[in-house]
Amino acid sequence: MARFVVLANPDCRRLRLFECALQKLGLSPPVVVPYAALLRGEVRLAQVLRADDTVRIESPGRDFEVERLLLARGASEAQRENRFRCIESEAALQLEEERGRLHPSRQWFLGLRSLFEELQSELDAAPPHRAMHDARHCLEMSDKIACHARLLAAGVPVAPALGAEIENFEALLSVLKERGWNRVFVKLSHGSSASGVVALQMSRGRVLATTTTEMVEQNGEIRLYNSRRVRRYQTWREVEVLIDALCRERVHVERWLPKASLGGRVCDVRLVIIDGQARQGKVRLSRGPLTNLHLGNERAPLEALKSRLTEEKWGEIVASCGAAMRAYPHSLMGGADLVFSPDFRRHAIIELNAWGDLLPDARCEGRDTYEDEIRAVAYFGSAGILARME
Amino acid sequence: MIDHLETLLGHPVVDWKAGEPLPAGAIPRVAIDYDDYENKRSWTDAFEEFLEEVDTGPLAGLVVGAYDFASSQNSAFVVEAIVAARDQFASLRALFIGDIVSEENEISWILQSDLSPLLEAFPDLEYLGARGGDGLKVGSPRHANLKTLVIESGGLDGGVVRALGEADLPALEHLELYLGTDEYGGTVTIEDLAPILEGRVFPALKYLGLRDAEIVDEVAGALVTAPVLNRIETLDLSLGTLGDEGAQALLDSPLVRGLKKLDLHYHFCTDAMQEKLKQLPLEVDVSDAQSGDEWDGEVHRYVAVNE
């Protein structure tokens, strides 16, 4: 019988929601392969996978033990690369969990890269099966510089970005001056949601950095923490220290184009794209430039946005979403964040997230993202699953 | 957060786009966007195209949106251009300079200039509005028809208010000032406001808005016995950092009871105080209560529009 094999952190909400959707559709619970067990070498995907299985790769986030293991796994490559902040493998395994603390983000990514490369080669050698994701795609969508470059090359409307690594604040200033840009977003290339995002603006000797990242100095070292509070750094010295610290984690810099607002709040929209179709969505509203905060920001239904758009414009948005996912042809789904010019005539995809389908309350034709994904697999794949659902 | 103007004098405000006709009765917003800025199309270019393309004679109003994305030019060139084109705006009654939102430029970074030439050039003007306090001046205008003056800022210079204290605006019904905070150049004091609060100017005033003020508790205290309350119908102290102290002063003032409306929305008053305010024999807006940000053991209150 066809099974779902899910690579996930067993306690995560995403897995719960996926299991609920399976149950709702009358399907068996999935076989769960915990990231931690995989990283510790206690289990290999090849041992679990059988012919006709469907593999789902969930987000490795929100589990500190997994973060430790990924950091440890990325240590040697990070040291070899020698360009971004990194810590020893032993030190990584002994990290204490601290709320909001930002750990070496490039090293984390390199750990994930090593794991996913191994995973993908196991999948490539495995018996015939279906996969909801391509591990290489998940990885690339966890690299904002690479993902932006791919979307740009595919002709998807994106925000203009520097497209290169920036060493420090001084280097950033000189590039921005060259381009004539005075408002940009500095984002961690391997960060999720608002983690390490700075809205930076400069004009006539003034500077302002709006961010939820907090700097804490300890023994002469700057530690970064994600917090719930939006901070404004307004001195050149503070902003330099902040941007320098973020650059040590690898940043993606894109132009801050004026965004449209709804009801007096700056808005963006997360659209979940499943099997090439824009499906569930959520409009996020903010009093400030940071729209993708988990907390404190208001939400609105997709209809609030659609009512401001012409049918033709909505069609263009749907087409852009489809084009973005066609750039990742072996991935069944992704979550795109889109922004609009103030007159709603232009749009850009500012982020594409392999794990952007966590929108528990959003429905499309009565179904949540997980049900849609399972149905899409069933439709295209196993007659066994389809037969059980009908 | 401030949004783009949606209406002005009851007319819808719409973005004017080259090559697209304006809806009948609409007031155009002439602005440049990021694409224009990239393509080196200046606001002056856009305004020239606008004058050529649009029959401006019947327009009731004109809104100027973003005019400079690099914050290198103040609004003087905009004022000059409009003054130079005055003969083409025979019906103009409303002008707003700087309808710019924070996504385009922070309010305290908008570079304004002396707007008084607009009042001289348009003797029939009824509405003048501006956003951005940096460099803004209106002087001590003498104008027979101006009914509404709106100045939105993240911090208003005391000099602007002192100069207004010597203005001669016999028709002015609506005065709306965003006082802001000292952090963003707000230096207005109670003393600066005295001529207005004492009713020495603006004999026709019906609405007084001292909004977005960090000094709103002080302002409320000074208003308690202010003769201007005998004249106006609406007192608007919204968007500021009003707490129970200022609210209590308003509550205790017999003059406040003679008003028709008290707008206090976006405030930091306690629930108990809000209940008391609602008991006043007039329309009171105490919506959008704020709780303040607490950190380092202190509660911090912010005005709604700053930066």
XYZ file of C-alpha atoms in Angstrom:
697
model
C 0.000 0.000 0.000
C 1.204 3.480 -0.749
C 2.664 5.300 2.216
C 3.817 8.771 3.031
C 7.310 8.977 4.464
C 7.862 12.311 6.154
C 11.192 13.725 7.144
C 10.372 16.057 10.018
C 10.873 17.089 13.597
C 8.344 14.808 15.328
C 6.988 17.494 17.668
C 6.361 20.124 15.036
C 3.005 21.618 14.280
C 3.523 21.149 10.554
C 3.642 17.386 10.984
C 0.488 17.457 13.157
C -1.379 19.352 10.458
C -0.176 17.006 7.740
C -1.266 13.985 9.798
C -4.682 15.583 10.350
C -5.086 16.085 6.619
C -4.199 12.447 5.925
C -6.705 11.317 8.497
C -9.372 13.572 7.053
C -8.826 11.987 3.661
C -9.042 8.499 5.140
C -5.353 7.753 4.639
C -2.940 6.008 6.980
C -0.614 7.982 9.256
C 2.787 8.665 7.701
C 6.059 7.012 8.531
C 8.049 9.733 10.286
C 11.807 9.933 9.931
C 13.060 12.380 12.569
C 15.752 14.824 11.464
C 17.633 14.225 14.702
C 17.839 10.460 14.128
C 18.977 11.014 10.560
C 21.633 13.507 11.624
C 22.898 11.230 14.376
C 23.182 8.405 11.863
C 20.655 6.284 13.762
C 18.582 5.791 10.650
C 19.025 6.201 6.916
C 16.285 7.131 4.529
C 17.282 4.233 2.280
C 16.413 1.800 5.097
C 12.894 3.165 5.388
C 11.938 3.877 1.808
C 9.976 1.297 -0.171
C 8.728 1.248 -3.716
C 5.646 3.412 -4.328
C 6.223 5.560 -1.206
C 5.698 9.296 -1.331
C 8.440 11.319 0.371
C 7.721 14.606 2.067
C 10.524 16.791 3.383
C 9.326 19.078 6.166
C 11.072 22.101 7.608
C 13.959 21.208 9.945
C 13.194 24.317 12.027
C 11.932 24.824 15.565
C 13.919 22.007 17.168
C 17.038 23.067 18.972
C 18.670 19.648 19.039
C 18.345 19.528 15.249
C 19.839 23.016 15.047
C 22.827 21.865 17.132
C 23.307 18.799 14.930
C 23.043 20.808 11.713
C 25.543 23.365 13.018
C 27.907 20.561 14.005
C 27.508 18.948 10.609
C 28.302 22.234 8.857
C 31.345 23.045 10.985
C 34.120 21.592 8.849
C 32.757 23.029 5.603
C 32.230 26.417 7.244
C 35.812 26.413 8.484
C 37.040 25.436 5.052
C 34.972 28.181 3.443
C 36.354 30.591 6.050
C 34.200 33.527 5.024
C 31.406 33.667 7.562
C 31.043 33.252 11.299
C 31.392 29.657 12.434
C 31.945 27.636 15.577
C 33.620 24.303 16.281
C 31.569 21.151 15.948
C 32.005 20.362 19.658
C 30.913 23.855 20.646
C 27.857 23.532 18.420
C 26.754 20.342 20.160
C 27.048 22.023 23.537
C 25.091 25.172 22.676
C 22.475 26.088 25.208
C 19.097 27.070 23.893
C 18.504 30.797 24.294
C 15.326 32.448 23.127
C 15.866 34.294 19.869
C 19.642 33.802 19.726
C 20.956 33.812 16.204
C 23.451 31.012 15.615
C 25.912 30.910 12.698
C 23.450 30.918 9.894
C 25.808 30.053 7.017
C 27.150 27.110 9.014
C 23.593 25.906 9.628
C 22.941 26.083 5.889
C 26.128 24.173 5.097
C 25.030 21.467 7.540
C 21.678 21.298 5.813
C 23.392 21.207 2.435
C 25.527 18.261 3.466
C 22.478 16.423 4.808
C 20.289 17.153 1.799
C 22.982 16.175 -0.683
C 23.265 12.824 1.057
C 19.495 12.557 1.130
C 19.088 13.344 -2.521
C 21.649 10.745 -3.550
C 19.788 8.172 -1.447
C 16.525 9.198 -3.073
C 18.114 8.991 -6.509
C 19.197 5.416 -5.749
C 15.960 4.391 -4.017
C 13.235 2.152 -5.486
C 10.643 3.960 -7.648
C 8.781 6.433 -5.454
C 7.290 9.883 -5.591
C 8.673 12.939 -3.816
C 6.761 16.083 -2.914
C 10.047 17.980 -2.930
C 13.428 17.847 -4.470
C 15.952 18.183 -1.650
C 18.140 20.357 -3.886
C 15.236 22.751 -4.392
C 14.502 22.952 -0.669
C 18.125 23.793 -0.182
C 18.229 26.477 -2.843
C 15.074 28.086 -1.502
C 16.956 28.324 1.813
C 19.524 30.518 0.064
C 17.960 33.870 -0.777
C 20.805 34.951 -3.043
C 20.599 31.785 -5.150
C 16.806 31.675 -5.174
C 16.549 35.323 -6.230
C 19.036 34.686 -9.041
C 17.060 31.707 -10.313
C 13.740 33.558 -10.274
C 15.279 36.566 -11.980
C 16.741 34.335 -14.710
C 13.335 32.686 -15.145
C 11.746 36.065 -15.825
C 9.743 36.118 -12.584
C 9.157 39.667 -11.273
C 11.396 40.079 -8.238
C 12.690 43.066 -6.275
C 16.012 44.345 -7.607
C 18.838 42.917 -5.494
C 22.569 43.275 -5.259
C 23.008 39.621 -6.204
C 26.404 39.373 -4.578
C 27.797 38.765 -1.146
C 28.474 41.878 0.900
C 31.418 41.815 3.235
C 30.486 44.592 5.646
C 28.681 47.899 6.103
C 31.410 49.894 4.407
C 31.231 47.683 1.331
C 27.445 47.941 1.371
C 27.560 51.744 1.476
C 29.874 51.921 -1.486
C 27.726 49.554 -3.588
C 24.555 51.427 -2.664
C 26.141 54.742 -3.552
C 27.192 53.354 -6.904
C 23.649 52.176 -7.599
C 21.992 55.258 -6.186
C 19.867 53.194 -3.792
C 19.065 54.787 -0.456
C 16.511 52.275 0.849
C 17.182 48.552 1.033
C 16.256 45.444 2.945
C 19.179 43.528 4.371
C 18.147 39.921 5.003
C 19.985 36.875 6.222
C 20.572 34.792 3.140
C 19.729 31.679 5.143
C 17.241 33.152 7.584
C 13.543 32.487 7.830
C 10.674 34.971 8.183
C 11.758 38.216 9.840
C 14.910 36.712 11.345
C 17.752 39.165 10.825
C 15.784 41.419 8.487
C 16.688 45.103 8.504
C 14.863 47.863 6.656
C 17.697 50.293 6.047
C 17.355 53.844 4.792
C 19.823 56.639 4.397
C 19.560 60.209 3.317
C 21.613 63.370 3.678
C 23.793 62.037 6.446
C 20.910 60.392 8.302
C 20.495 56.695 8.765
C 17.704 54.537 10.109
C 17.627 50.772 10.512
C 14.271 49.249 11.446
C 14.541 45.652 12.645
C 13.470 43.085 15.191
C 17.103 42.067 15.610
C 18.588 43.044 18.922
C 22.288 43.501 19.511
C 23.757 42.431 22.822
C 27.396 43.026 23.601
C 29.045 40.366 25.682
C 32.782 40.180 26.370
C 33.453 42.477 23.439
C 31.437 40.258 21.117
C 28.173 41.287 19.466
C 25.431 38.703 19.768
C 22.286 38.967 17.712
C 18.845 38.008 18.972
C 15.511 37.978 17.214
C 12.914 39.678 19.334
C 9.271 40.611 19.116
C 9.941 44.284 19.407
C 10.651 46.462 16.412
C 13.782 48.496 17.093
C 15.119 51.515 15.347
C 18.838 52.114 15.218
C 19.562 55.676 14.196
C 23.253 56.266 14.653
C 25.839 55.358 12.023
C 27.893 53.574 14.657
C 25.048 51.301 15.789
C 23.929 50.575 12.246
C 27.486 49.751 11.227
C 27.855 47.278 14.107
C 24.502 45.694 13.241
C 25.131 45.353 9.509
C 28.697 44.148 10.048
C 27.375 41.450 12.380
C 24.724 40.393 9.862
C 27.243 40.334 7.016
C 29.255 37.801 9.019
C 26.213 35.523 8.629
C 25.886 36.184 4.837
C 23.228 38.631 3.705
C 20.976 39.160 0.715
C 20.357 42.835 -0.060
C 17.379 43.920 -2.073
C 15.924 47.254 -2.939
C 13.132 48.500 -0.738
C 10.466 49.531 -3.190
C 7.473 51.415 -1.820
C 4.761 48.902 -1.009
C 1.022 49.194 -1.332
C -1.158 49.478 1.720
C -4.621 48.265 2.675
C -6.664 50.112 5.266
C -3.698 52.170 6.352
C -1.341 49.211 6.778
C 1.524 48.171 4.569
C 0.638 44.821 3.071
C 2.174 41.777 1.519
C 0.648 38.432 0.674
C 1.756 34.854 1.167
C 0.399 32.595 -1.548
C 0.829 28.853 -1.379
C 1.470 27.376 -4.791
C 0.526 23.730 -5.155
C 1.073 21.839 -8.356
C 1.671 25.128 -10.177
C -1.544 26.757 -8.958
C -1.756 29.659 -6.503
C -4.089 28.304 -3.850
C -4.392 29.407 -0.206
C -3.262 32.861 0.763
C -3.000 35.277 3.622
C -2.588 39.024 3.544
C -0.269 40.410 6.183
C -0.647 43.967 7.390
C 1.914 46.031 9.202
C 2.327 49.520 10.594
C 5.924 49.528 9.455
C 8.154 48.180 6.711
C 8.505 44.683 8.219
C 5.449 42.822 7.012
C 6.573 39.264 7.626
C 6.570 39.243 11.394
C 5.140 36.251 13.162
C 3.797 38.392 15.933
C 2.180 41.732 16.308
C 1.069 42.104 12.726
C -2.498 41.885 11.585
C -3.808 39.473 8.985
C -6.521 39.851 6.429
C -8.205 37.374 4.124
C -7.086 37.108 0.522
C -10.361 38.691 -0.605
C -9.289 42.002 0.963
C -6.447 42.125 -1.516
C -8.306 40.713 -4.486
C -10.936 43.404 -4.174
C -8.220 45.967 -4.934
C -6.975 44.168 -8.033
C -8.367 43.858 -11.510
C -9.049 40.354 -12.715
C -6.286 40.804 -15.245
C -3.828 41.781 -12.493
C -4.775 38.756 -10.408
C -4.172 36.628 -13.478
C -0.665 38.082 -13.768
C 0.022 37.283 -10.125
C -1.140 33.708 -10.538
C 1.040 33.434 -13.641
C 4.091 34.719 -11.746
C 3.500 32.148 -9.026
C 3.312 29.401 -11.616
C 6.487 30.655 -13.289
C 8.313 30.755 -9.954
C 7.495 27.132 -9.237
C 8.369 26.082 -12.782
C 11.869 27.256 -11.916
C 11.761 24.432 -9.336
C 10.053 21.768 -11.431
C 10.439 18.847 -9.051
C 8.831 20.607 -6.112
C 5.121 20.126 -5.698
C 4.617 23.216 -3.566
C 6.119 26.402 -2.255
C 5.067 29.581 -0.519
C 5.612 32.888 -2.300
C 5.616 36.283 -0.596
C 4.476 39.047 -2.910
C 4.444 42.812 -2.594
C 2.747 45.450 -4.719
C 3.523 48.966 -5.840
C 1.331 51.574 -4.072
C -1.094 51.657 -7.022
C -1.319 47.815 -7.082
C -0.273 47.813 -10.712
C 3.035 46.064 -10.222
C 3.970 43.086 -8.150
C 7.125 41.264 -7.181
C 7.880 37.963 -5.510
C 10.222 38.848 -2.677
C 10.600 35.378 -1.266
C 9.944 31.783 -2.231
C 9.926 29.315 0.611
C 9.986 25.539 0.272
C 8.192 25.321 3.602
C 5.838 28.206 3.081
C 2.685 26.114 3.368
C 2.048 26.595 7.079
C -1.178 28.605 6.790
C -3.423 26.619 9.127
C -6.490 28.845 8.827
C -6.401 29.528 5.116
C -8.714 27.568 2.861
C -9.143 27.308 -0.862
C -12.328 25.625 -2.015
C -12.760 24.497 1.568
C -9.399 22.769 1.774
C -6.223 23.659 3.636
C -2.753 23.494 2.113
C -2.033 19.989 3.365
C -5.189 18.459 1.920
C -4.480 20.124 -1.401
C -0.944 18.780 -1.450
C -2.044 15.228 -0.676
C -4.743 15.393 -3.326
C -2.228 16.704 -5.847
C 0.030 13.711 -5.128
C -2.923 11.362 -5.399
C -4.098 12.864 -8.648
C -0.761 12.528 -10.329
C 0.525 9.440 -8.687
C -0.599 6.430 -6.892
C -3.832 4.884 -8.013
C -3.887 3.306 -4.576
C -4.236 6.618 -2.742
C -6.652 8.011 -5.287
C -8.847 4.943 -5.034
C -9.066 5.259 -1.272
C -9.998 8.933 -1.469
C -12.762 8.714 -4.026
C 0.536 55.036 9.942
C -0.466 57.611 7.381
C -2.007 56.444 4.124
C -2.297 58.355 0.869
C -5.190 60.807 0.801
C -8.330 59.180 -0.496
C -10.532 62.235 -0.620
C -10.131 65.980 -0.495
C -13.044 68.418 -0.126
C -15.306 65.444 -0.807
C -13.624 64.616 -4.126
C -11.832 61.306 -4.636
C -8.076 61.655 -4.975
C -6.601 59.502 -7.740
C -3.071 58.994 -9.015
C -2.669 60.790 -12.277
C -0.928 58.586 -14.851
C 0.350 60.020 -18.114
C -1.889 58.975 -20.958
C -4.820 58.027 -18.736
C -7.876 60.277 -18.444
C -8.870 61.498 -14.987
C -12.280 60.347 -13.736
C -14.778 63.203 -13.678
C -14.721 65.111 -10.405
C -11.512 63.484 -9.207
C -8.626 65.404 -7.726
C -5.314 64.263 -9.221
C -2.225 63.326 -7.268
C 0.823 64.228 -9.296
C 3.805 62.217 -8.125
C 6.795 60.315 -9.337
C 7.346 56.671 -8.494
C 10.464 54.576 -8.248
C 10.441 53.778 -11.947
C 10.372 57.477 -12.766
C 13.201 58.078 -10.355
C 15.218 55.297 -12.000
C 14.451 56.684 -15.449
C 15.398 60.204 -14.339
C 11.881 61.505 -14.875
C 11.579 64.286 -12.314
C 8.461 65.648 -10.661
C 8.882 68.747 -12.808
C 8.749 66.558 -15.938
C 5.618 64.845 -14.646
C 3.957 68.170 -13.802
C 4.740 69.600 -17.236
C 3.185 66.536 -18.912
C 0.227 66.859 -16.572
C -0.338 70.530 -17.491
C -0.146 69.682 -21.153
C -2.422 66.677 -21.036
C -5.067 67.580 -18.478
C -7.670 70.313 -18.676
C -6.723 71.823 -15.332
C -9.204 74.709 -15.457
C -12.096 72.876 -13.772
C -9.969 71.059 -11.167
C -11.084 71.712 -7.596
C -7.849 70.511 -6.135
C -4.325 69.306 -6.669
C -2.354 66.843 -4.572
C 1.394 66.648 -4.847
C 2.755 63.218 -3.968
C 6.349 62.011 -3.872
C 8.556 64.553 -5.585
C 12.040 63.396 -4.699
C 13.132 59.880 -3.767
C 16.681 60.870 -2.962
C 15.666 63.473 -0.356
C 18.014 65.915 -1.977
C 15.521 68.579 -3.031
C 13.026 70.395 -0.859
C 9.553 71.304 -2.066
C 10.496 74.850 -3.157
C 10.646 73.805 -6.818
C 7.190 72.277 -6.508
C 5.803 75.462 -4.978
C 7.420 77.532 -7.727
C 6.031 75.311 -10.474
C 2.486 75.503 -9.106
C 2.687 79.249 -8.569
C 3.966 79.692 -12.132
C 1.018 77.684 -13.461
C -1.608 79.470 -11.338
C -3.499 80.841 -14.350
C -4.245 77.300 -15.460
C -6.043 76.463 -12.200
C -8.986 78.838 -12.285
C -11.162 76.684 -9.998
C -8.516 75.476 -7.580
C -9.685 75.490 -3.966
C -7.533 72.760 -2.391
C -3.826 72.044 -2.384
C -1.914 69.338 -0.561
C 1.860 69.313 -0.779
C 3.677 66.106 0.107
C 1.134 63.282 0.155
C 4.009 60.906 0.813
C 3.710 57.736 2.919
C 6.406 56.079 5.004
C 6.917 53.404 2.352
C 8.069 56.253 0.084
C 9.818 58.429 2.623
C 9.660 58.832 6.384
C 7.592 61.839 7.390
C 10.485 63.524 9.179
C 12.724 63.038 6.137
C 10.403 64.863 3.749
C 11.994 68.151 2.817
C 9.468 70.949 2.788
C 9.861 74.673 2.156
C 8.055 77.978 2.505
C 4.487 77.351 1.312
C 3.279 80.925 1.772
C 3.721 81.780 -1.956
C 0.866 79.330 -2.631
C -1.485 81.312 -0.397
C -0.484 84.525 -2.151
C -0.922 82.989 -5.605
C -4.325 81.456 -4.903
C -6.543 83.960 -3.074
C -9.559 81.649 -3.447
C -7.851 78.667 -1.850
C -9.932 77.044 0.906
C -7.717 74.141 1.855
C -3.974 73.938 2.286
C -2.338 70.785 3.574
C 1.238 69.627 3.859
C 3.103 66.621 5.195
C 6.618 66.859 6.570
C 7.885 69.397 9.090
C 11.502 69.689 7.954
C 11.964 73.139 6.444
C 8.245 73.808 6.439
C 7.057 77.405 6.730
C 3.716 79.062 6.180
C 4.596 82.397 7.733
C 1.878 84.653 9.146
C -0.487 84.574 6.209
C -3.256 87.029 5.496
C -5.838 85.231 3.450
C -9.542 85.946 3.277
C -10.815 82.531 2.178
C -8.667 79.798 3.682
C -10.934 77.526 5.711
C -8.635 74.590 6.409
C -4.957 74.379 7.253
C -3.392 70.970 7.891
C 0.243 70.418 8.770
C 1.262 66.814 9.372
C 4.728 66.219 10.768
C 6.757 63.920 12.950
C 7.954 66.985 14.828
C 6.736 70.537 14.266
C 8.997 73.527 14.774
C 7.752 76.018 17.356
C 8.504 78.844 14.942
C 5.734 77.657 12.604
C 3.172 77.882 15.412
C 4.481 81.227 16.690
C 4.194 82.688 13.186
C 0.643 81.334 12.860
C -0.165 83.166 16.096
C 0.176 86.379 14.099
C -1.719 85.201 11.036
C -4.862 86.831 9.750
C -7.151 84.058 8.563
C -10.695 85.267 9.204
C -12.308 82.309 7.409
C -10.222 79.561 9.033
C -12.538 76.894 10.471
C -10.199 73.908 10.687
C -6.652 74.019 12.074
C -4.911 70.696 12.300
C -1.324 70.477 13.499
C 0.733 67.355 14.148
C 3.105 68.409 16.913
C 5.143 65.189 16.961
C 8.119 64.643 19.229
C 11.317 66.498 20.029
C 13.285 63.555 18.661
C 12.110 64.521 15.185
C 12.349 68.284 15.500
C 9.177 68.974 17.466
C 9.795 72.078 19.574
C 6.288 73.477 20.033
C 5.587 74.706 23.571
C 2.381 75.705 25.338
C 3.614 79.281 25.099
C 3.870 78.989 21.313
C 0.251 77.826 21.249
C -1.010 80.638 23.514
C -2.411 82.981 20.830
C -4.414 80.069 19.413
C -5.577 78.699 22.775
C -6.536 82.165 23.987
C -8.599 82.683 20.861
C -6.667 85.770 19.775
C -6.569 84.455 16.197
C -8.903 82.531 13.880
C -12.306 83.943 14.872
C -14.179 81.388 12.726
C -12.450 78.291 14.144
C -14.684 75.244 14.602
C -12.126 72.442 14.734
C -8.792 72.466 16.522
C -6.530 69.461 16.120
C -3.319 69.290 18.124
C -2.549 65.766 17.117
C 0.246 63.251 17.335
C 1.635 65.221 20.270
C 4.075 63.988 22.835
C 3.178 67.037 24.929
C -0.539 66.251 24.737
C -0.975 65.880 28.521
C 0.427 69.388 28.934
C -1.708 70.635 26.076
C -4.791 69.146 27.730
C -3.854 70.894 30.977
C -3.507 74.213 29.205
C -6.786 73.745 27.344
C -8.859 73.388 30.506
C -9.445 77.109 30.761
C -8.616 78.055 27.185
C -11.066 80.550 25.659
C -10.731 78.844 22.279
C -12.959 76.051 23.632
C -15.854 78.524 23.663
C -15.406 78.936 19.938
C -14.722 75.495 18.571
C -17.031 72.509 18.204
C -14.429 69.765 17.867
C -11.259 69.267 19.843
C -8.952 66.656 18.389
C -6.082 65.425 20.573
C -5.809 62.072 18.833
C -2.688 60.110 17.842
C -0.652 61.445 20.769
C 0.529 60.041 24.066
C -2.501 61.139 26.101
C -2.638 59.441 29.481
C -4.952 59.631 32.475
C -3.356 62.867 33.656
C -4.329 64.814 30.554
C -7.661 63.034 30.298
C -8.545 63.975 33.886
C -7.896 67.642 33.096
C -10.291 67.411 30.150
C -12.847 65.656 32.302
C -12.716 68.391 34.926
C -13.015 71.253 32.461
C -16.462 72.861 32.206
C -15.432 74.256 28.809
C -14.868 70.776 27.393
C -18.480 69.951 28.198
C -19.585 72.661 25.797
C -17.923 70.927 22.844
C -19.727 68.760 20.324
C -16.918 66.318 19.810
C -13.755 65.226 21.551
C -11.486 63.000 19.476
C -8.920 61.168 21.589
C -8.415 58.020 19.553
C -4.981 56.409 19.886
C -4.278 57.159 23.535
C -2.797 55.572 26.645
C -5.667 56.062 29.106
C -6.781 53.329 31.481
C -10.083 51.501 30.997
C -11.551 53.304 33.994
C -10.630 56.664 32.529
C -12.073 55.717 29.147
C -15.369 54.888 30.865
C -15.429 58.288 32.556
C -14.657 60.056 29.285
C -17.509 58.236 27.590
C -19.876 59.685 30.201
C -19.180 63.237 29.016
C -22.261 64.836 27.455
C -20.714 64.946 23.976
C -19.377 62.631 21.306
C -16.097 61.165 22.565
C -13.820 58.892 20.565
C -11.543 56.834 22.807
C -10.908 54.021 20.342
C -7.519 52.471 19.569
C -6.259 52.366 23.157
C -2.537 51.721 23.414
C -0.764 49.892 26.194
C 2.741 51.229 25.743
C 5.923 49.264 25.219
C 7.534 47.956 28.335
C 11.214 47.214 28.511
C 14.088 47.925 30.860
C 11.437 48.219 33.559
C 9.876 51.308 32.008
C 6.733 51.878 29.996
C 7.377 53.837 26.828
C 4.647 55.720 25.019
C 4.933 56.652 21.395
C 2.903 59.012 19.276
C 1.233 57.348 16.305
C 3.219 59.128 13.613
C 6.862 59.831 14.184
C 10.140 59.128 12.489
